Coordinates of C-alpha atoms in Angstrom, one line a residue:
X1 CA 138.4 -79.3 52.1
X2 CA 141.8 -78.2 50.8
X3 CA 144.6 -78.8 53.2
X4 CA 148.2 -77.7 52.9
X5 CA 150.9 -79.3 55.0
X6 CA 154.4 -77.9 55.1
X7 CA 157.7 -79.6 55.9
X8 CA 161.3 -78.5 55.9
X9 CA 162.7 -75.4 57.3
X10 CA 165.1 -75.1 60.2
X11 CA 168.3 -73.3 61.1
X12 CA 171.4 -72.9 58.9
X13 CA 174.3 -70.6 58.6
X14 CA 174.4 -67.8 56.0
X15 CA 175.3 -69.2 52.6
X16 CA 173.6 -72.5 53.2
X17 CA 170.5 -74.0 51.6
X18 CA 167.1 -75.3 52.7
X19 CA 164.2 -76.8 50.9
X20 CA 160.6 -76.3 51.9
X21 CA 157.8 -78.7 50.8
X22 CA 154.0 -78.2 50.9
X23 CA 151.7 -81.1 50.2
X24 CA 148.2 -80.4 49.1
X25 CA 145.2 -82.6 49.6
X26 CA 141.4 -82.4 49.3
X27 CA 141.4 -80.3 46.1
X28 CA 139.8 -80.6 42.7
X29 CA 141.8 -80.5 39.6
X30 CA 141.4 -76.7 39.2
X31 CA 140.9 -75.5 42.7
X32 CA 144.5 -74.7 43.5
X33 CA 145.1 -72.3 40.6
X34 CA 148.1 -70.2 41.7
X35 CA 150.3 -71.5 44.5
X36 CA 152.8 -69.3 46.3
X37 CA 155.3 -69.0 49.2
X38 CA 155.0 -66.1 51.6
X39 CA 157.1 -65.2 54.6
X40 CA 156.7 -63.1 57.7
X41 CA 159.5 -61.8 59.9
X42 CA 158.8 -60.6 63.5
X43 CA 157.3 -57.1 63.4
X44 CA 156.9 -57.1 59.6
X45 CA 154.0 -57.7 57.2
X46 CA 153.6 -60.9 55.4
X47 CA 155.4 -60.7 52.0
X48 CA 155.3 -62.7 48.9
X49 CA 158.4 -64.7 48.0
X50 CA 157.5 -66.7 44.9
X51 CA 154.5 -67.8 42.9
X52 CA 153.7 -70.5 40.3
X53 CA 150.6 -70.8 38.2
X54 CA 148.9 -73.8 36.8
X55 CA 151.0 -73.6 33.6
X56 CA 154.2 -73.5 35.6
X57 CA 155.1 -69.9 35.1
X58 CA 156.9 -68.4 38.0
X59 CA 157.6 -65.1 39.6
X60 CA 159.9 -64.0 42.4
X61 CA 160.3 -61.1 44.8
X62 CA 163.4 -59.1 43.9
X63 CA 165.0 -60.0 47.2
X64 CA 165.2 -63.7 46.4
X65 CA 165.7 -63.7 42.6
X66 CA 168.5 -65.9 41.6
X67 CA 168.6 -67.6 45.0
X68 CA 165.2 -69.2 45.4
X69 CA 163.4 -71.6 43.1
X70 CA 159.7 -72.4 43.3
X71 CA 158.5 -75.7 41.7
X72 CA 155.8 -78.2 41.9
X73 CA 155.4 -81.9 41.4
X74 CA 151.8 -82.5 40.2
X75 CA 152.1 -86.3 40.6
X76 CA 153.0 -85.8 44.3
X77 CA 150.6 -82.9 44.8
X78 CA 153.6 -81.0 46.3
X79 CA 154.9 -77.5 46.0
X80 CA 158.6 -76.8 46.8
X81 CA 160.8 -73.8 47.6
X82 CA 164.5 -74.4 47.1
X83 CA 166.4 -71.7 48.9
X84 CA 170.1 -71.2 48.2
X85 CA 172.7 -68.6 49.3
X86 CA 170.6 -67.9 52.4
X87 CA 171.1 -64.6 54.2
X88 CA 170.2 -63.6 57.8
X89 CA 167.5 -61.3 56.3
X90 CA 165.7 -64.4 55.0
X91 CA 164.9 -65.4 58.6
X92 CA 161.1 -65.6 58.9
X93 CA 158.1 -67.9 59.2
X94 CA 157.4 -69.3 55.7
X95 CA 153.9 -70.1 54.5
X96 CA 152.6 -72.0 51.6
X97 CA 149.4 -70.6 50.0
X98 CA 147.1 -71.7 47.2
X99 CA 143.9 -71.0 45.4
X100 CA 144.3 -67.5 44.0
X101 CA 142.7 -67.2 40.6
X102 CA 145.6 -65.0 39.5
X103 CA 149.1 -65.0 40.9
X104 CA 149.4 -61.9 43.0
X105 CA 151.5 -60.7 45.9
X106 CA 148.6 -60.0 48.1
X107 CA 148.0 -62.6 50.9
X108 CA 144.3 -61.9 50.9
X109 CA 143.7 -63.4 47.5
X110 CA 144.8 -66.9 48.7
X111 CA 142.1 -68.8 50.5
X112 CA 144.2 -71.8 51.5
X113 CA 147.2 -71.6 53.8
X114 CA 149.6 -74.1 55.5
X115 CA 150.6 -73.8 59.1
X116 CA 154.0 -72.2 58.5
X117 CA 157.5 -73.3 59.1
X118 CA 160.3 -71.4 60.7
X119 CA 163.5 -70.6 58.8
X120 CA 166.4 -69.1 60.8
X121 CA 169.6 -68.0 59.2
X122 CA 172.6 -67.2 61.4
X123 CA 175.5 -65.0 60.3

């Protein structure tokens, strides 16, 4: 049983930085495939923020390019999202996801999800 546990998040002022972590357990060597970060603001649909495949190739939503960095530490079974130059519009619940065979922006292709962590950016 794959489990994803998030940590990090919180409240910072605009221009600040935060780092989210997502530790995975209970998976086989190949079961995580693509890992991703999504976010969902109140009243909005869940949207993809960044993805990373097994080879380490990354992709980003246009709204976060140049500000966010997705990475993973295979030795620690942990996925990260470094968020810099944060804006009020980045305020949302952030979710770690894993298990898509191909990195895509559709939440439905990811079978494994963490519990979510709140990120709040004040102006």
